[in-house]
Short mmCIF file of C-alpha atoms in Angstrom, two decimals:
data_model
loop_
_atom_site.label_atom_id
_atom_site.label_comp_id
_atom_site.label_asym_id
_atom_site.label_seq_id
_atom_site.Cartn_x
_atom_site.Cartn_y
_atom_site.Cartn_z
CA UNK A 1 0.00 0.00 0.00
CA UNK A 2 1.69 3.20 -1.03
CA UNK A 3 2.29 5.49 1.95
CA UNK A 4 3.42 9.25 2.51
CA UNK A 5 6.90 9.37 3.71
CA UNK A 6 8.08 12.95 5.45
CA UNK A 7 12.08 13.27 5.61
CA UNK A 8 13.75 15.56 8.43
CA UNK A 9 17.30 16.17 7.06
CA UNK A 10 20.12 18.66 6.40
CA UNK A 11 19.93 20.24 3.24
CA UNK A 12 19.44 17.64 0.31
CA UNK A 13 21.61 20.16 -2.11
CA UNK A 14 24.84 19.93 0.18
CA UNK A 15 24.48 15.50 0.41
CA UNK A 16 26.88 13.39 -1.43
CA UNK A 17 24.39 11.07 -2.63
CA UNK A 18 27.16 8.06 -3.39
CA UNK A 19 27.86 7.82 0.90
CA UNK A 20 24.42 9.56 2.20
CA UNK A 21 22.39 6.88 3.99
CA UNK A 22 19.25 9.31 3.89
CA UNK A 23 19.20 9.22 0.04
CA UNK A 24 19.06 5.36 0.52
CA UNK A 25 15.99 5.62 2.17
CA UNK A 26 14.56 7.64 0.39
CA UNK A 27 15.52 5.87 -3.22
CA UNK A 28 14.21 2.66 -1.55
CA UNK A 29 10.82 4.19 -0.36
CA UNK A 30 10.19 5.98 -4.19
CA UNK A 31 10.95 2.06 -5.59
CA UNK A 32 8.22 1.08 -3.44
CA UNK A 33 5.41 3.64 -4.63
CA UNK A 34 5.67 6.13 -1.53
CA UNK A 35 4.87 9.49 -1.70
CA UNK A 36 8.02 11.62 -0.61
CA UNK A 37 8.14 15.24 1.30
CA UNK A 38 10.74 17.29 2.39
CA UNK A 39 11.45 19.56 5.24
CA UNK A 40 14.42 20.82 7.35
CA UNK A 41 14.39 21.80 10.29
CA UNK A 42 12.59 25.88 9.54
CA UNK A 43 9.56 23.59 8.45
CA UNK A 44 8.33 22.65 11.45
CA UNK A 45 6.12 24.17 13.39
CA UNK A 46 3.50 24.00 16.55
CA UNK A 47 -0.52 25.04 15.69
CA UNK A 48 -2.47 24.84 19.00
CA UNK A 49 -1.30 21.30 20.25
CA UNK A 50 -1.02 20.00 16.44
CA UNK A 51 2.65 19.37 14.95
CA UNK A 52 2.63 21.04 11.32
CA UNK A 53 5.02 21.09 8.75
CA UNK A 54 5.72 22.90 5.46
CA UNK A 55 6.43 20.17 3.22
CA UNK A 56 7.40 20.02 -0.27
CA UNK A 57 7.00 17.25 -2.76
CA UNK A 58 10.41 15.21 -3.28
CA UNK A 59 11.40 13.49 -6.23
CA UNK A 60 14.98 11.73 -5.92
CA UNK A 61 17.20 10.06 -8.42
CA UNK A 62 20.55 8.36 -8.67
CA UNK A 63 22.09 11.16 -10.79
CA UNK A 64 25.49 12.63 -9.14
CA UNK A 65 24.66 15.88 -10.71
CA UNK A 66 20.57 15.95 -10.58
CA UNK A 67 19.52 13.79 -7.70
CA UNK A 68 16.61 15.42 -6.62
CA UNK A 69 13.31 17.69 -7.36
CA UNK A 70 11.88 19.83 -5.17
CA UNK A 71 8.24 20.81 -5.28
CA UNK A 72 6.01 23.91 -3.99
CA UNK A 73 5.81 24.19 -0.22
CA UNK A 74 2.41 23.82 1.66
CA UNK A 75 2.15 23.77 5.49
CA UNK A 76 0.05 20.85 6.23
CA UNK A 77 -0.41 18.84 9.77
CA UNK A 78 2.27 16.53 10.14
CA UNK A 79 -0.20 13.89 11.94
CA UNK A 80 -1.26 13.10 8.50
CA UNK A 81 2.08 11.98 6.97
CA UNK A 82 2.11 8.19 7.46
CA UNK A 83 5.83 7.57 8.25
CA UNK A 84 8.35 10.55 8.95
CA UNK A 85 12.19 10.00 8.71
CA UNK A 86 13.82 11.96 11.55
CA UNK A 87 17.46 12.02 9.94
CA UNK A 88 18.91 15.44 11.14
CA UNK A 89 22.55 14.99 11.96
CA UNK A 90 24.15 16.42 15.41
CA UNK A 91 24.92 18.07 17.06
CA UNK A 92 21.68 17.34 19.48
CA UNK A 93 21.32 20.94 20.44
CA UNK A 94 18.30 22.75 22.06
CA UNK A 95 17.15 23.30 18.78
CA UNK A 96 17.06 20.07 17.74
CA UNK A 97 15.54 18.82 21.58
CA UNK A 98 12.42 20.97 20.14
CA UNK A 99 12.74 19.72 16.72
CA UNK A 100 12.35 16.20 18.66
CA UNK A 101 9.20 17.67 20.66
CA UNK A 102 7.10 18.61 17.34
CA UNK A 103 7.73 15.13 16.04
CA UNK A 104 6.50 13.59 19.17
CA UNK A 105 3.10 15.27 18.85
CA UNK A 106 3.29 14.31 14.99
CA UNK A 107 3.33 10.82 16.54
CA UNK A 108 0.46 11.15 19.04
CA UNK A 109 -1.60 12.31 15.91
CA UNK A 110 -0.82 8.84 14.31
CA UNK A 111 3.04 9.19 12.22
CA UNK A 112 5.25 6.54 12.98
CA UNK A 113 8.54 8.24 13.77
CA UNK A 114 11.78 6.97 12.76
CA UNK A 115 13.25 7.00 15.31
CA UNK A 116 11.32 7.36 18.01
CA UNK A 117 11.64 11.11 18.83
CA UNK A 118 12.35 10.77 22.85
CA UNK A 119 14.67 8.21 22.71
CA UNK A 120 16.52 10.70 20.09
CA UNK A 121 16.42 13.37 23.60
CA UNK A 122 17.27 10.77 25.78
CA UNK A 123 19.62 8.71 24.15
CA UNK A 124 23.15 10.42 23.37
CA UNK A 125 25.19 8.88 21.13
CA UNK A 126 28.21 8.73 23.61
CA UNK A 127 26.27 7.91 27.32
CA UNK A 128 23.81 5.57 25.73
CA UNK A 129 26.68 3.05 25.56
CA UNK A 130 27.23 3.52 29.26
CA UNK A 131 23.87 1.86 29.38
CA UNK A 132 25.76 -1.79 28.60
CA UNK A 133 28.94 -1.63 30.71
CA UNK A 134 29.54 -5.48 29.98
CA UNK A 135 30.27 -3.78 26.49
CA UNK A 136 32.41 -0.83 27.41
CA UNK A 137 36.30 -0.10 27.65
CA UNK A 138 36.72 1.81 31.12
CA UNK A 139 35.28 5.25 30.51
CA UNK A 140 35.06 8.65 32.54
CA UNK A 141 32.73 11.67 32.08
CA UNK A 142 33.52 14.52 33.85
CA UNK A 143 33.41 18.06 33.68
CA UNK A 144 36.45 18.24 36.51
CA UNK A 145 39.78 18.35 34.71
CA UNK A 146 41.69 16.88 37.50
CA UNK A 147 39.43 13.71 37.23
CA UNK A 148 39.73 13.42 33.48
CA UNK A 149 43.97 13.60 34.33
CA UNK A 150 43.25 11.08 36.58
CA UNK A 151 41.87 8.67 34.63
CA UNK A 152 44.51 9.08 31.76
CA UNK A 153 47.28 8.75 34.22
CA UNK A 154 45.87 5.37 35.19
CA UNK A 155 45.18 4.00 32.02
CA UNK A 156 48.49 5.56 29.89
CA UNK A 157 46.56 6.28 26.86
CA UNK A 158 42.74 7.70 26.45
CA UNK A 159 40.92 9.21 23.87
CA UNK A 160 38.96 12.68 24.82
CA UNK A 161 35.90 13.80 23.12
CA UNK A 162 32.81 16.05 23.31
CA UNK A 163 29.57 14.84 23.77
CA UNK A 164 27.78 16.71 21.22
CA UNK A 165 29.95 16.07 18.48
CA UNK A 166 30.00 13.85 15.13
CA UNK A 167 32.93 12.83 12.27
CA UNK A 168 35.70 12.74 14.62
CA UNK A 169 35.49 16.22 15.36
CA UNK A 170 37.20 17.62 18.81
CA UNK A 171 38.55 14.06 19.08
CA UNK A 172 42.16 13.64 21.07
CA UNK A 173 44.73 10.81 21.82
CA UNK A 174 46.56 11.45 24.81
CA UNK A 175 49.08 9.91 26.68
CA UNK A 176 50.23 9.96 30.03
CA UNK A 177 52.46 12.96 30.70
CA UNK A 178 51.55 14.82 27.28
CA UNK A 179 52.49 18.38 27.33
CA UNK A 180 49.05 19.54 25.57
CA UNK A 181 46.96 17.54 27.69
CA UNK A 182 46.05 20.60 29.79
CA UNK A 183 45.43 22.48 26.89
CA UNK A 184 43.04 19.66 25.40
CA UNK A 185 40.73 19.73 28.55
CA UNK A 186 40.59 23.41 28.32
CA UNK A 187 39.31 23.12 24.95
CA UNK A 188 36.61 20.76 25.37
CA UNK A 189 35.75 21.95 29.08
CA UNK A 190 35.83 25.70 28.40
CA UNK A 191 36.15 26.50 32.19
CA UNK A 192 34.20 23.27 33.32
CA UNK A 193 30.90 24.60 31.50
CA UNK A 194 30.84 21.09 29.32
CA UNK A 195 31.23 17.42 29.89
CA UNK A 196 34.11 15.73 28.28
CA UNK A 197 34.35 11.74 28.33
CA UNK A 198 37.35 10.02 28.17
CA UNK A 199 37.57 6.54 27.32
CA UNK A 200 40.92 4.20 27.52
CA UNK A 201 42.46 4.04 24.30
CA UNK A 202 42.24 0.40 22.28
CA UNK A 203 44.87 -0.07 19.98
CA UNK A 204 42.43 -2.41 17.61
CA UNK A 205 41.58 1.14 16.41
CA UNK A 206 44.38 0.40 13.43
CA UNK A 207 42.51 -2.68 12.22
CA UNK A 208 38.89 -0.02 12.23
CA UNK A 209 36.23 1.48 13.58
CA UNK A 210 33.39 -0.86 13.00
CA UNK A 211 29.83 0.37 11.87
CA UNK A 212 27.71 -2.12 12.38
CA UNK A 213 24.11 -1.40 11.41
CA UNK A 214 20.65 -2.90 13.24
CA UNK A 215 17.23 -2.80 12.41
CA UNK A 216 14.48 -3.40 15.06
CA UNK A 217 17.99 -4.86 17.16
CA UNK A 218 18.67 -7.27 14.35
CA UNK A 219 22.12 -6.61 12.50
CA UNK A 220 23.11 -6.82 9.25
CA UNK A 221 25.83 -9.53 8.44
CA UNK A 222 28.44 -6.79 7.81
CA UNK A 223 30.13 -4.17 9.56
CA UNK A 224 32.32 -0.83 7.73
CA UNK A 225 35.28 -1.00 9.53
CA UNK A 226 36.69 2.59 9.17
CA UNK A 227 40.12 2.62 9.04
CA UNK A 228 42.68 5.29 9.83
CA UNK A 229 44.98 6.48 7.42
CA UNK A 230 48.35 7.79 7.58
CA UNK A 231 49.24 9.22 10.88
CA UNK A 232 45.75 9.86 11.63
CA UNK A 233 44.40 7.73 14.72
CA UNK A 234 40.59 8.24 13.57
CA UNK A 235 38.71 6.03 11.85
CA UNK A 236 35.99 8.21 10.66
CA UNK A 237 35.19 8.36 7.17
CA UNK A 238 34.97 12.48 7.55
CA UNK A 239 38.43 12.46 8.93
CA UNK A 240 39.71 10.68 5.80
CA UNK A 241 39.16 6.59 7.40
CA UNK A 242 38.77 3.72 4.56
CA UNK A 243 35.93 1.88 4.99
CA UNK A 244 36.17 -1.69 4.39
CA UNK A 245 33.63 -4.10 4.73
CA UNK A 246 33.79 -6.91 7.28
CA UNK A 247 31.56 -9.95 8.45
CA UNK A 248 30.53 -10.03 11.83
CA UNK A 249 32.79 -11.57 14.57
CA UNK A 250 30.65 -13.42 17.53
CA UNK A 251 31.94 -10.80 19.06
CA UNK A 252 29.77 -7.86 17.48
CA UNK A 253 26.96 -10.16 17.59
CA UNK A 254 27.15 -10.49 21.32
CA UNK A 255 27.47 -6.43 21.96
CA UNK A 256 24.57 -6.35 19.31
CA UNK A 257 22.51 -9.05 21.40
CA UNK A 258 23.37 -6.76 24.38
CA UNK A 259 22.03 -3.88 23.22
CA UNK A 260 18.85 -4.76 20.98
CA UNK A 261 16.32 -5.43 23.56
CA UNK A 262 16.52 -1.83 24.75
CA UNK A 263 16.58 -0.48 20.98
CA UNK A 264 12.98 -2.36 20.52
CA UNK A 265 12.48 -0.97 23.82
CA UNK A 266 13.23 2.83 22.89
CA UNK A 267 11.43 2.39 19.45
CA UNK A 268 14.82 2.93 18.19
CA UNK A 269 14.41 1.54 14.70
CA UNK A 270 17.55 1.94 12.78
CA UNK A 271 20.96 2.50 15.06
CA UNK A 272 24.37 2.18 14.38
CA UNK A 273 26.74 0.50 17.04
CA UNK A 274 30.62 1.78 16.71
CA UNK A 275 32.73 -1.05 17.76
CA UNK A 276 36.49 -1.03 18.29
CA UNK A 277 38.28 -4.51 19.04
CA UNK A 278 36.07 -6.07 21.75
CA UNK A 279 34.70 -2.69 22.92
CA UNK A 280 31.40 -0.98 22.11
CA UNK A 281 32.14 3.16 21.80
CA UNK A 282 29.19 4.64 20.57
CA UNK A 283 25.54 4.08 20.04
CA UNK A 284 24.70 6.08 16.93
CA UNK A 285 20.87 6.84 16.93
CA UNK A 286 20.15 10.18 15.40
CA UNK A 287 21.11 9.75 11.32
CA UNK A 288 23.15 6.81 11.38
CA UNK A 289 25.60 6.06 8.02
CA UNK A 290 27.48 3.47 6.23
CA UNK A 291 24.13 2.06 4.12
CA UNK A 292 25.48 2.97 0.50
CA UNK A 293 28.95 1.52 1.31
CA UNK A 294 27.35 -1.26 2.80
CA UNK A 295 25.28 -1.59 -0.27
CA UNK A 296 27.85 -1.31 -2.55
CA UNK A 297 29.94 -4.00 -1.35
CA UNK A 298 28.15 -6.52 -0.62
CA UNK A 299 25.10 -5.99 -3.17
CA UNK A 300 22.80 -5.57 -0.28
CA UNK A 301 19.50 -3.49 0.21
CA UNK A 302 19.92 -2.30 3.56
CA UNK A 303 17.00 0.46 3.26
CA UNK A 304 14.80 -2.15 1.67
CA UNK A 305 15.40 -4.02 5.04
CA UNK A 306 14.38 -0.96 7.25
CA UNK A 307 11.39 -0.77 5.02
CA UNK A 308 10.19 -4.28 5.56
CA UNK A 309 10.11 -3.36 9.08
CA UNK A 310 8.28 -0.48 8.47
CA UNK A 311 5.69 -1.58 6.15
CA UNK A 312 5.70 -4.62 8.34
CA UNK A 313 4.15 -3.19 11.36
#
């Protein structure tokens, strides 16, 4: 039965439609007869108690230099959209928190939200994983600088991050007795007014970065391990990583066992589990990637998968 399908995204002109997941989606849903609309984030709005939207008809196509059509904009209630695709990327600011609050009403009017827009507030990408500490490396998060020393004094080598942040950006390695270390906190602390987390540093980054991809907690066969280059100790793609496909070890099937009964839980339809040796990093819920490269390796249909699930329920 052909549905309307509502996409949430960053600006479909900027995409790179050969490595955006999004454009997957929404390829797979125009194969299948759906109607497609567009909006960013300016588009929504709150009527009364009623989520609306100023949507515009989307035509897509896998044409590196024409991939999409845009149509004429009409505000509209967003309860009447069947599915909407809540793909905005980070960082999961207040903006964003409200953008989350529209879609939730959307969903009390009857759209099924992908994914579930409280679990996108709740869940952030780096304390979700927290959640599964059989899973984790050790990992502080602290606002106190003399903590976060702490902890990379006792483990030799950590890796410091933001928690708001996506691509590798703001990322560190540091070791024991670095000179800039001080100088790194002060960065991503800015005078204790942010959390930073650091987590012990696993040297199975050099083998990747693994993606691995689950929908409704089950996961595809095959990870993207993104793998640094050069001198570079990230693995994200954005920060110039390889990505490689890999099978599943038992391993990543355990840490994806581990985790899926709270994804079904949190409505949490399509998430992406970073995995790094043994360890589970991150828990990537808001526009997860790695579907076209996926794809393209391994002629899979990962999208056509989500939409199963979709059409499914």
């Amino acid at each position: 039965m052909p549905l309307s399908v509502a996409v949430l995204m960053d600006p479909i002109r900027s995409i790179k439609i050969a490595k955006d997941s999004t454009f997957a989606m929404l390829l797979e849903a125009q194969r299948r007869g759906h109607t497609l609309f567009y909006m960013e984030q300016g588009d929504l709005a709150l009527r009364g108690g009623d989520a609306w939207a100023r949507l515009r008809p989307l035509a897509v196509r896998e044409d590196p230099a024409n991939w999409y059509t845009l149509g004429e904009a009409a505000w509209r209630p967003l309860g009447e959209i069947d599915i909407a695709l809540a793909r905005k990327d980070p960082p999961v600011d207040s903006q964003f928190v409200y953008d989350t609050m529209v879609l939730e009403r959307a969903q009390r009017a009857g759209t099924r939200v992908v994914n579930d827009p409280r679990s996108l507030r709740d869940c952030n990408e780096k304390l979700f994983a927290l959640d599964f500490p059989q899973c984790i490396a050790p990992t502080l998060v602290s606002r106190d600088a003399g903590e976060l020393k702490r902890f990379v004094a006792e483990h030799g080598e950590a890796v410091l991050k933001p928690l708001d942040g996506m691509g590798g950006r703001g990322i560190f390695r540091v070791r024991h007795g670095d000179s800039n270390l001080n100088s790194m906190l002060e960065t991503l602390l800015d005078g204790a007014k942010h959390f930073a987390i650091a987590q012990k540093y696993i040297p199975e980054i050099v083998s990747g970065d693994k993606r691995i991809l689950l929908i409704d907690g089950e996961p595809v066969p095959y990870a993207l391990a993104r793998i640094p280059q050069g001198d570079e100790f990230r693995g994200n793609l954005a920060a110039g990583g390889r990505g490689e496909g890999v099978p599943l070890s038992e391993r990543d099937r355990w840490i994806a066992a581990q985790v899926a009964p709270e994804l079904r839980k949190r409505g949490l339809r399509f998430v992406g589990l970073d995995v790094i040796g043994d360890y589970l990093t991150e828990i990537n819920v808001t526009s997860p990637t790695c579907i076209r490269e996926l794809d393209a390796q391994f002629g899979l249909n990962i999208a056509g998968l989500l939409f199963d699930a979709i059409e499914a329920q």
